[in-house]
């Protein structure tokens, strides 16, 4: 359930991004997990005589790497990496997956993606259609914008992760259960995906991200699933909150188990954190242990903002120390430019 306010990257901050370019991909139109182009080797190394810029970056090694993603969402990143550096100093390890939020209509943040990549981190963009309906997107009314965005992504030719209209199973979102049907959601997702494929932007890792089902148990997830041909990652959005059982399986297990009835795609805690207070230290332990214990769990992104609650690690010094201790585990974090 949404426990944070959405933020919008300003047009000024992103205007320069349209001059840049990027490529992403990963989803097999045949529904398999291979993801990348058959013309490329590991991590985007081209096999043919074509220039690297002509061949979309091969994201295959990043879809299910040997180690876990150690991610963060912090104010200003990745257009500015200043707060990532502060986060790194506090936790003892640099995040290798950086999440930011973009409203429908914003330009592609090529500069931010470059900034993150230069420091060995992958960028995850949460794309939020506040000002248009899913039905209109599916009907093609945003095609010019989507094509322009996808073209910018292709030109930059670096891997990124894209998460469209997350928490769609919640009533609190403008694209949620009060405003759109499962069929409209699936049609919009597939339409966007196909537009990216049509312009050659196959260097995207596509992350489908429901809210955990605990607060919306009556909403089934399978009708919202676009299909394995259109999805690379399952990205769960869920928080450790006061007043609920804080065992990892209690927070994430019901959602994981339901999803496993219709897809085996790898999972990522796309957005998580724990409320400050005495219990946060235990929550942090449960987070790391739960992710480490599941081979199909790719990692997590900690939402380090003060929004409605103070999710920042610095708000609980003892929990921060525990987080720093556990983050030192070599299983968490790796340079995404060298995933193997």
mmCIF file of C-alpha atoms in Angstrom:
data_model
loop_
_atom_site.group_PDB
_atom_site.id
_atom_site.type_symbol
_atom_site.label_atom_id
_atom_site.label_comp_id
_atom_site.label_asym_id
_atom_site.label_seq_id
_atom_site.Cartn_x
_atom_site.Cartn_y
_atom_site.Cartn_z
ATOM 1 C CA UNK A 1 0.000 0.000 0.000
ATOM 2 C CA UNK A 2 1.340 3.410 -0.900
ATOM 3 C CA UNK A 3 3.239 4.788 2.067
ATOM 4 C CA UNK A 4 5.098 7.432 0.104
ATOM 5 C CA UNK A 5 4.325 10.396 -2.080
ATOM 6 C CA UNK A 6 5.268 10.218 -5.734
ATOM 7 C CA UNK A 7 7.746 12.696 -7.059
ATOM 8 C CA UNK A 8 8.056 14.010 -10.512
ATOM 9 C CA UNK A 9 11.360 14.638 -12.261
ATOM 10 C CA UNK A 10 11.116 18.205 -13.512
ATOM 11 C CA UNK A 11 11.173 18.996 -17.187
ATOM 12 C CA UNK A 12 14.198 21.226 -16.619
ATOM 13 C CA UNK A 13 16.146 18.405 -15.027
ATOM 14 C CA UNK A 14 15.322 16.058 -17.844
ATOM 15 C CA UNK A 15 15.304 18.306 -20.877
ATOM 16 C CA UNK A 16 18.946 17.598 -21.507
ATOM 17 C CA UNK A 17 18.220 13.886 -21.343
ATOM 18 C CA UNK A 18 16.384 13.934 -24.643
ATOM 19 C CA UNK A 19 19.629 14.868 -26.319
ATOM 20 C CA UNK A 20 21.144 11.669 -24.943
ATOM 21 C CA UNK A 21 20.243 8.119 -25.773
ATOM 22 C CA UNK A 22 19.909 4.618 -24.280
ATOM 23 C CA UNK A 23 19.017 1.057 -25.139
ATOM 24 C CA UNK A 24 17.229 -1.569 -23.168
ATOM 25 C CA UNK A 25 15.585 -4.893 -23.743
ATOM 26 C CA UNK A 26 15.490 -8.328 -22.333
ATOM 27 C CA UNK A 27 11.986 -9.612 -22.979
ATOM 28 C CA UNK A 28 11.799 -12.410 -25.474
ATOM 29 C CA UNK A 29 8.839 -12.172 -27.774
ATOM 30 C CA UNK A 30 8.811 -15.959 -27.737
ATOM 31 C CA UNK A 31 8.304 -15.958 -23.973
ATOM 32 C CA UNK A 32 11.666 -17.414 -22.956
ATOM 33 C CA UNK A 33 14.166 -15.951 -20.495
ATOM 34 C CA UNK A 34 17.053 -15.398 -22.865
ATOM 35 C CA UNK A 35 16.268 -11.726 -23.335
ATOM 36 C CA UNK A 36 19.048 -10.311 -25.460
ATOM 37 C CA UNK A 37 19.919 -10.248 -29.116
ATOM 38 C CA UNK A 38 21.388 -13.381 -30.642
ATOM 39 C CA UNK A 39 23.952 -11.176 -32.328
ATOM 40 C CA UNK A 40 25.649 -10.207 -29.100
ATOM 41 C CA UNK A 41 27.922 -11.884 -26.640
ATOM 42 C CA UNK A 42 28.059 -11.405 -22.894
ATOM 43 C CA UNK A 43 27.278 -7.952 -21.510
ATOM 44 C CA UNK A 44 26.760 -6.404 -24.894
ATOM 45 C CA UNK A 45 29.997 -7.368 -26.630
ATOM 46 C CA UNK A 46 29.177 -7.479 -30.352
ATOM 47 C CA UNK A 47 30.136 -10.541 -32.385
ATOM 48 C CA UNK A 48 29.591 -8.955 -35.758
ATOM 49 C CA UNK A 49 31.598 -6.237 -37.500
ATOM 50 C CA UNK A 50 28.880 -3.655 -36.801
ATOM 51 C CA UNK A 51 29.778 -0.858 -34.414
ATOM 52 C CA UNK A 52 28.703 -1.305 -30.759
ATOM 53 C CA UNK A 53 26.250 1.567 -31.158
ATOM 54 C CA UNK A 54 24.465 -0.309 -33.947
ATOM 55 C CA UNK A 55 23.809 -3.386 -31.805
ATOM 56 C CA UNK A 56 21.482 -3.060 -28.800
ATOM 57 C CA UNK A 57 23.199 -3.677 -25.480
ATOM 58 C CA UNK A 58 22.693 -7.279 -24.414
ATOM 59 C CA UNK A 59 21.050 -7.242 -20.975
ATOM 60 C CA UNK A 60 20.964 -11.032 -20.609
ATOM 61 C CA UNK A 61 23.760 -11.233 -17.983
ATOM 62 C CA UNK A 62 21.943 -8.637 -15.882
ATOM 63 C CA UNK A 63 18.567 -10.391 -15.805
ATOM 64 C CA UNK A 64 19.663 -13.038 -13.323
ATOM 65 C CA UNK A 65 23.238 -12.357 -12.192
ATOM 66 C CA UNK A 66 25.203 -14.527 -9.795
ATOM 67 C CA UNK A 67 25.071 -11.954 -6.994
ATOM 68 C CA UNK A 68 22.230 -9.905 -5.515
ATOM 69 C CA UNK A 69 21.303 -6.368 -6.445
ATOM 70 C CA UNK A 70 21.912 -3.903 -3.639
ATOM 71 C CA UNK A 71 19.678 -1.008 -4.590
ATOM 72 C CA UNK A 72 18.564 2.367 -3.300
ATOM 73 C CA UNK A 73 16.134 5.146 -4.125
ATOM 74 C CA UNK A 74 17.443 8.469 -2.793
ATOM 75 C CA UNK A 75 16.477 12.089 -3.498
ATOM 76 C CA UNK A 76 18.027 13.590 -6.625
ATOM 77 C CA UNK A 77 19.603 10.401 -7.985
ATOM 78 C CA UNK A 78 20.688 9.531 -10.564
ATOM 79 C CA UNK A 79 20.653 12.995 -12.171
ATOM 80 C CA UNK A 80 22.919 13.847 -9.234
ATOM 81 C CA UNK A 81 24.909 11.110 -7.534
ATOM 82 C CA UNK A 82 25.699 13.219 -4.452
ATOM 83 C CA UNK A 83 23.152 11.496 -2.211
ATOM 84 C CA UNK A 84 24.197 8.085 -3.505
ATOM 85 C CA UNK A 85 27.704 8.900 -2.315
ATOM 86 C CA UNK A 86 26.291 9.837 1.104
ATOM 87 C CA UNK A 87 24.271 6.611 1.195
ATOM 88 C CA UNK A 88 27.397 4.644 0.272
ATOM 89 C CA UNK A 89 29.341 6.273 3.075
ATOM 90 C CA UNK A 90 26.610 5.483 5.604
ATOM 91 C CA UNK A 91 26.021 1.865 4.601
ATOM 92 C CA UNK A 92 29.571 0.916 3.631
ATOM 93 C CA UNK A 93 28.652 -0.247 0.133
ATOM 94 C CA UNK A 94 27.731 1.511 -3.088
ATOM 95 C CA UNK A 95 24.308 0.671 -4.512
ATOM 96 C CA UNK A 96 24.375 -0.997 -7.921
ATOM 97 C CA UNK A 97 20.682 -0.427 -8.723
ATOM 98 C CA UNK A 98 19.248 3.098 -8.487
ATOM 99 C CA UNK A 99 15.519 3.760 -8.712
ATOM 100 C CA UNK A 100 13.939 7.045 -9.730
ATOM 101 C CA UNK A 101 10.399 8.137 -10.548
ATOM 102 C CA UNK A 102 9.183 9.761 -13.749
ATOM 103 C CA UNK A 103 5.727 11.014 -14.634
ATOM 104 C CA UNK A 104 4.124 10.234 -17.979
ATOM 105 C CA UNK A 105 5.202 13.034 -20.302
ATOM 106 C CA UNK A 106 8.662 13.476 -18.815
ATOM 107 C CA UNK A 107 11.656 13.013 -21.080
ATOM 108 C CA UNK A 108 14.075 10.119 -20.779
ATOM 109 C CA UNK A 109 16.838 10.808 -18.236
ATOM 110 C CA UNK A 110 19.825 9.775 -20.330
ATOM 111 C CA UNK A 111 22.191 11.896 -18.209
ATOM 112 C CA UNK A 112 21.104 10.146 -15.023
ATOM 113 C CA UNK A 113 21.516 6.711 -16.590
ATOM 114 C CA UNK A 114 25.041 7.651 -17.684
ATOM 115 C CA UNK A 115 25.865 8.955 -14.205
ATOM 116 C CA UNK A 116 24.787 5.714 -12.558
ATOM 117 C CA UNK A 117 26.492 3.519 -15.143
ATOM 118 C CA UNK A 118 29.775 5.382 -14.673
ATOM 119 C CA UNK A 119 29.701 4.244 -11.033
ATOM 120 C CA UNK A 120 28.780 0.641 -11.803
ATOM 121 C CA UNK A 121 25.050 0.947 -11.194
ATOM 122 C CA UNK A 122 21.965 0.053 -13.226
ATOM 123 C CA UNK A 123 19.053 2.517 -13.332
ATOM 124 C CA UNK A 124 15.441 1.523 -12.697
ATOM 125 C CA UNK A 125 12.839 4.011 -13.895
ATOM 126 C CA UNK A 126 9.362 3.861 -12.372
ATOM 127 C CA UNK A 127 7.078 5.322 -15.050
ATOM 128 C CA UNK A 128 3.847 6.720 -13.628
ATOM 129 C CA UNK A 129 0.904 7.653 -15.911
ATOM 130 C CA UNK A 130 -0.693 10.298 -13.706
ATOM 131 C CA UNK A 131 -2.132 12.462 -16.491
ATOM 132 C CA UNK A 132 -3.451 9.916 -18.975
ATOM 133 C CA UNK A 133 -5.527 6.770 -18.787
ATOM 134 C CA UNK A 134 -4.351 3.248 -19.471
ATOM 135 C CA UNK A 135 -7.145 2.920 -22.014
ATOM 136 C CA UNK A 136 -5.826 5.918 -23.937
ATOM 137 C CA UNK A 137 -2.287 4.536 -23.887
ATOM 138 C CA UNK A 138 -3.498 1.179 -25.197
ATOM 139 C CA UNK A 139 -5.496 2.961 -27.914
ATOM 140 C CA UNK A 140 -2.365 4.686 -29.213
ATOM 141 C CA UNK A 141 -3.089 8.236 -28.039
ATOM 142 C CA UNK A 142 0.422 8.575 -26.595
ATOM 143 C CA UNK A 143 2.254 6.875 -29.440
ATOM 144 C CA UNK A 144 4.312 9.889 -30.495
ATOM 145 C CA UNK A 145 5.579 10.331 -26.941
ATOM 146 C CA UNK A 146 6.302 6.634 -26.404
ATOM 147 C CA UNK A 147 8.161 6.389 -29.709
ATOM 148 C CA UNK A 148 10.256 9.475 -28.908
ATOM 149 C CA UNK A 149 11.072 8.056 -25.483
ATOM 150 C CA UNK A 150 11.941 4.612 -26.844
ATOM 151 C CA UNK A 151 14.135 6.165 -29.540
ATOM 152 C CA UNK A 152 16.083 8.101 -26.913
ATOM 153 C CA UNK A 153 16.530 4.898 -24.933
ATOM 154 C CA UNK A 154 17.800 3.081 -28.024
ATOM 155 C CA UNK A 155 20.266 5.803 -28.969
ATOM 156 C CA UNK A 156 22.008 5.908 -25.597
ATOM 157 C CA UNK A 157 22.490 2.146 -25.811
ATOM 158 C CA UNK A 158 22.979 1.354 -22.142
ATOM 159 C CA UNK A 159 20.828 -1.063 -20.159
ATOM 160 C CA UNK A 160 18.030 0.232 -17.958
ATOM 161 C CA UNK A 161 15.126 -1.294 -16.061
ATOM 162 C CA UNK A 162 11.607 -0.010 -16.680
ATOM 163 C CA UNK A 163 8.664 -0.418 -14.355
ATOM 164 C CA UNK A 164 5.375 0.902 -15.740
ATOM 165 C CA UNK A 165 2.375 1.785 -13.532
ATOM 166 C CA UNK A 166 3.421 -0.079 -10.422
ATOM 167 C CA UNK A 167 1.017 -0.903 -7.574
ATOM 168 C CA UNK A 168 -1.719 -1.330 -10.190
ATOM 169 C CA UNK A 169 -3.543 -3.717 -7.836
ATOM 170 C CA UNK A 170 -4.104 -0.907 -5.339
ATOM 171 C CA UNK A 171 -7.107 1.387 -5.207
ATOM 172 C CA UNK A 172 -4.913 4.360 -4.255
ATOM 173 C CA UNK A 173 -3.279 4.844 -7.659
ATOM 174 C CA UNK A 174 -4.770 6.789 -10.579
ATOM 175 C CA UNK A 175 -4.138 3.715 -12.715
ATOM 176 C CA UNK A 176 -5.285 1.346 -9.971
ATOM 177 C CA UNK A 177 -8.387 -0.753 -9.457
ATOM 178 C CA UNK A 178 -10.764 2.222 -9.231
ATOM 179 C CA UNK A 179 -9.679 3.633 -12.579
ATOM 180 C CA UNK A 180 -8.664 0.772 -14.875
ATOM 181 C CA UNK A 181 -9.488 -2.841 -15.595
ATOM 182 C CA UNK A 182 -6.916 -5.634 -15.749
ATOM 183 C CA UNK A 183 -7.484 -5.863 -19.515
ATOM 184 C CA UNK A 184 -6.715 -2.153 -19.960
ATOM 185 C CA UNK A 185 -3.558 -2.476 -17.896
ATOM 186 C CA UNK A 186 -2.302 -5.460 -19.880
ATOM 187 C CA UNK A 187 -3.134 -3.785 -23.197
ATOM 188 C CA UNK A 188 -1.261 -0.597 -22.219
ATOM 189 C CA UNK A 189 1.785 -2.577 -21.055
ATOM 190 C CA UNK A 190 1.942 -4.660 -24.222
ATOM 191 C CA UNK A 191 1.456 -1.599 -26.416
ATOM 192 C CA UNK A 192 4.369 0.225 -24.775
ATOM 193 C CA UNK A 193 6.564 -2.865 -24.959
ATOM 194 C CA UNK A 194 5.798 -3.372 -28.654
ATOM 195 C CA UNK A 195 6.600 0.261 -29.436
ATOM 196 C CA UNK A 196 10.037 -0.160 -27.847
ATOM 197 C CA UNK A 197 10.626 -3.322 -29.858
ATOM 198 C CA UNK A 198 9.531 -1.595 -33.056
ATOM 199 C CA UNK A 199 12.199 1.118 -32.697
ATOM 200 C CA UNK A 200 14.863 -1.432 -31.728
ATOM 201 C CA UNK A 201 15.023 -0.488 -28.028
ATOM 202 C CA UNK A 202 15.528 -4.057 -26.863
ATOM 203 C CA UNK A 203 17.948 -3.135 -24.089
ATOM 204 C CA UNK A 204 15.271 -2.757 -21.440
ATOM 205 C CA UNK A 205 14.737 -5.090 -18.519
ATOM 206 C CA UNK A 206 10.966 -4.910 -17.987
ATOM 207 C CA UNK A 207 9.858 -5.103 -14.342
ATOM 208 C CA UNK A 208 6.206 -5.826 -13.526
ATOM 209 C CA UNK A 209 5.550 -4.501 -10.031
ATOM 210 C CA UNK A 210 2.414 -5.199 -8.002
ATOM 211 C CA UNK A 211 2.001 -4.006 -4.451
ATOM 212 C CA UNK A 212 2.151 -6.886 -1.995
ATOM 213 C CA UNK A 213 -1.301 -8.386 -1.671
ATOM 214 C CA UNK A 214 -1.610 -8.078 2.126
ATOM 215 C CA UNK A 215 -3.753 -4.884 2.047
ATOM 216 C CA UNK A 216 -5.713 -5.892 -1.093
ATOM 217 C CA UNK A 217 -6.298 -9.613 -0.679
ATOM 218 C CA UNK A 218 -9.418 -9.588 -2.854
ATOM 219 C CA UNK A 219 -7.524 -8.430 -5.987
ATOM 220 C CA UNK A 220 -6.137 -11.297 -8.026
ATOM 221 C CA UNK A 221 -2.823 -10.651 -9.791
ATOM 222 C CA UNK A 222 -2.923 -13.085 -12.715
ATOM 223 C CA UNK A 223 -5.420 -11.011 -14.784
ATOM 224 C CA UNK A 224 -2.943 -8.105 -14.637
ATOM 225 C CA UNK A 225 0.035 -10.111 -15.859
ATOM 226 C CA UNK A 226 1.112 -9.129 -19.410
ATOM 227 C CA UNK A 227 2.749 -12.524 -20.022
ATOM 228 C CA UNK A 228 6.271 -13.911 -19.889
ATOM 229 C CA UNK A 229 6.988 -12.568 -23.382
ATOM 230 C CA UNK A 230 6.614 -9.015 -22.022
ATOM 231 C CA UNK A 231 8.189 -9.278 -18.561
ATOM 232 C CA UNK A 232 11.717 -9.989 -17.314
ATOM 233 C CA UNK A 233 11.439 -9.300 -13.588
ATOM 234 C CA UNK A 234 8.701 -9.458 -10.990
ATOM 235 C CA UNK A 235 9.201 -6.373 -8.823
ATOM 236 C CA UNK A 236 7.412 -6.480 -5.469
ATOM 237 C CA UNK A 237 6.515 -3.250 -3.663
ATOM 238 C CA UNK A 238 6.143 -3.815 0.067
ATOM 239 C CA UNK A 239 7.212 -2.374 3.411
ATOM 240 C CA UNK A 240 7.817 -3.599 6.937
ATOM 241 C CA UNK A 241 5.235 -1.651 8.922
ATOM 242 C CA UNK A 242 4.258 -1.480 12.561
ATOM 243 C CA UNK A 243 1.249 -3.556 13.491
ATOM 244 C CA UNK A 244 1.942 -6.535 11.243
ATOM 245 C CA UNK A 245 3.999 -9.683 11.551
ATOM 246 C CA UNK A 246 7.452 -8.682 10.380
ATOM 247 C CA UNK A 247 8.684 -12.102 9.296
ATOM 248 C CA UNK A 248 9.925 -11.949 5.698
ATOM 249 C CA UNK A 249 7.495 -14.654 4.598
ATOM 250 C CA UNK A 250 4.596 -12.848 6.268
ATOM 251 C CA UNK A 251 5.333 -9.610 4.423
ATOM 252 C CA UNK A 252 6.217 -10.998 0.993
ATOM 253 C CA UNK A 253 5.240 -14.684 1.049
ATOM 254 C CA UNK A 254 1.532 -14.430 0.103
ATOM 255 C CA UNK A 255 2.348 -12.312 -2.964
ATOM 256 C CA UNK A 256 5.281 -14.485 -3.984
ATOM 257 C CA UNK A 257 3.233 -17.677 -3.657
ATOM 258 C CA UNK A 258 0.340 -16.302 -5.712
ATOM 259 C CA UNK A 259 2.638 -15.105 -8.484
ATOM 260 C CA UNK A 260 4.431 -18.428 -8.606
ATOM 261 C CA UNK A 261 1.180 -20.048 -9.780
ATOM 262 C CA UNK A 262 1.478 -18.287 -13.149
ATOM 263 C CA UNK A 263 5.129 -17.301 -13.749
ATOM 264 C CA UNK A 264 8.621 -18.336 -12.727
ATOM 265 C CA UNK A 265 10.283 -15.033 -13.602
ATOM 266 C CA UNK A 266 12.898 -13.883 -11.061
ATOM 267 C CA UNK A 267 11.789 -11.478 -8.349
ATOM 268 C CA UNK A 268 13.184 -8.257 -6.946
ATOM 269 C CA UNK A 269 11.981 -6.223 -3.979
ATOM 270 C CA UNK A 270 11.571 -3.210 -6.205
ATOM 271 C CA UNK A 271 10.728 -0.892 -3.343
ATOM 272 C CA UNK A 272 10.993 -1.637 0.361
ATOM 273 C CA UNK A 273 11.935 -0.159 3.719
ATOM 274 C CA UNK A 274 10.973 -0.443 7.385
ATOM 275 C CA UNK A 275 9.322 2.025 9.708
ATOM 276 C CA UNK A 276 11.716 3.652 12.190
ATOM 277 C CA UNK A 277 11.664 2.542 15.790
ATOM 278 C CA UNK A 278 12.797 -0.328 17.978
ATOM 279 C CA UNK A 279 11.644 -2.993 15.533
ATOM 280 C CA UNK A 280 13.517 -1.668 12.510
ATOM 281 C CA UNK A 281 16.716 -3.463 13.448
ATOM 282 C CA UNK A 282 14.887 -6.809 13.353
ATOM 283 C CA UNK A 283 13.167 -5.815 10.116
ATOM 284 C CA UNK A 284 16.542 -5.143 8.502
ATOM 285 C CA UNK A 285 17.778 -8.567 9.577
ATOM 286 C CA UNK A 286 14.666 -10.199 8.151
ATOM 287 C CA UNK A 287 15.066 -8.310 4.883
ATOM 288 C CA UNK A 288 18.647 -9.395 4.247
ATOM 289 C CA UNK A 289 18.055 -12.976 5.422
ATOM 290 C CA UNK A 290 14.910 -13.380 3.321
ATOM 291 C CA UNK A 291 16.522 -12.094 0.139
ATOM 292 C CA UNK A 292 19.701 -14.112 0.688
ATOM 293 C CA UNK A 293 17.788 -17.343 1.289
ATOM 294 C CA UNK A 294 15.847 -17.275 -2.005
ATOM 295 C CA UNK A 295 17.826 -18.017 -5.155
ATOM 296 C CA UNK A 296 15.047 -16.506 -7.278
ATOM 297 C CA UNK A 297 15.099 -13.242 -5.310
ATOM 298 C CA UNK A 298 17.426 -10.890 -7.176
ATOM 299 C CA UNK A 299 17.912 -8.307 -4.420
ATOM 300 C CA UNK A 300 16.158 -5.216 -3.092
ATOM 301 C CA UNK A 301 15.901 -1.440 -3.411
ATOM 302 C CA UNK A 302 15.715 0.486 -0.132
ATOM 303 C CA UNK A 303 13.437 3.546 -0.309
ATOM 304 C CA UNK A 304 15.569 6.091 1.558
ATOM 305 C CA UNK A 305 13.141 9.012 1.681
ATOM 306 C CA UNK A 306 11.227 10.872 4.358
ATOM 307 C CA UNK A 307 7.719 10.664 2.891
ATOM 308 C CA UNK A 308 4.706 10.105 5.157
ATOM 309 C CA UNK A 309 7.072 8.047 7.299
ATOM 310 C CA UNK A 310 10.812 8.479 7.753
ATOM 311 C CA UNK A 311 12.172 5.571 5.747
ATOM 312 C CA UNK A 312 15.738 6.928 5.795
ATOM 313 C CA UNK A 313 18.247 4.584 7.390
ATOM 314 C CA UNK A 314 19.741 7.471 9.333
ATOM 315 C CA UNK A 315 16.470 7.788 11.292
ATOM 316 C CA UNK A 316 17.395 4.669 13.318
ATOM 317 C CA UNK A 317 21.126 4.569 14.180
ATOM 318 C CA UNK A 318 21.078 1.027 15.585
ATOM 319 C CA UNK A 319 19.228 -0.280 12.546
ATOM 320 C CA UNK A 320 21.682 1.563 10.290
ATOM 321 C CA UNK A 321 24.583 -0.195 11.987
ATOM 322 C CA UNK A 322 22.844 -3.544 11.474
ATOM 323 C CA UNK A 323 22.175 -2.653 7.833
ATOM 324 C CA UNK A 324 25.840 -1.745 7.338
ATOM 325 C CA UNK A 325 26.982 -5.005 8.914
ATOM 326 C CA UNK A 326 24.720 -7.112 6.703
ATOM 327 C CA UNK A 327 25.442 -5.117 3.547
ATOM 328 C CA UNK A 328 29.093 -6.146 3.846
ATOM 329 C CA UNK A 329 28.036 -9.659 2.792
ATOM 330 C CA UNK A 330 29.737 -10.320 -0.546
ATOM 331 C CA UNK A 331 26.523 -11.801 -1.939
ATOM 332 C CA UNK A 332 25.058 -8.286 -2.130
ATOM 333 C CA UNK A 333 26.317 -5.858 -4.764
ATOM 334 C CA UNK A 334 28.496 -6.103 -7.865
ATOM 335 C CA UNK A 335 29.626 -3.859 -10.704
ATOM 336 C CA UNK A 336 26.826 -4.120 -13.273
ATOM 337 C CA UNK A 337 29.331 -3.362 -16.040
ATOM 338 C CA UNK A 338 30.991 -6.692 -15.170
ATOM 339 C CA UNK A 339 28.123 -8.911 -14.009
ATOM 340 C CA UNK A 340 29.893 -12.261 -14.394
#
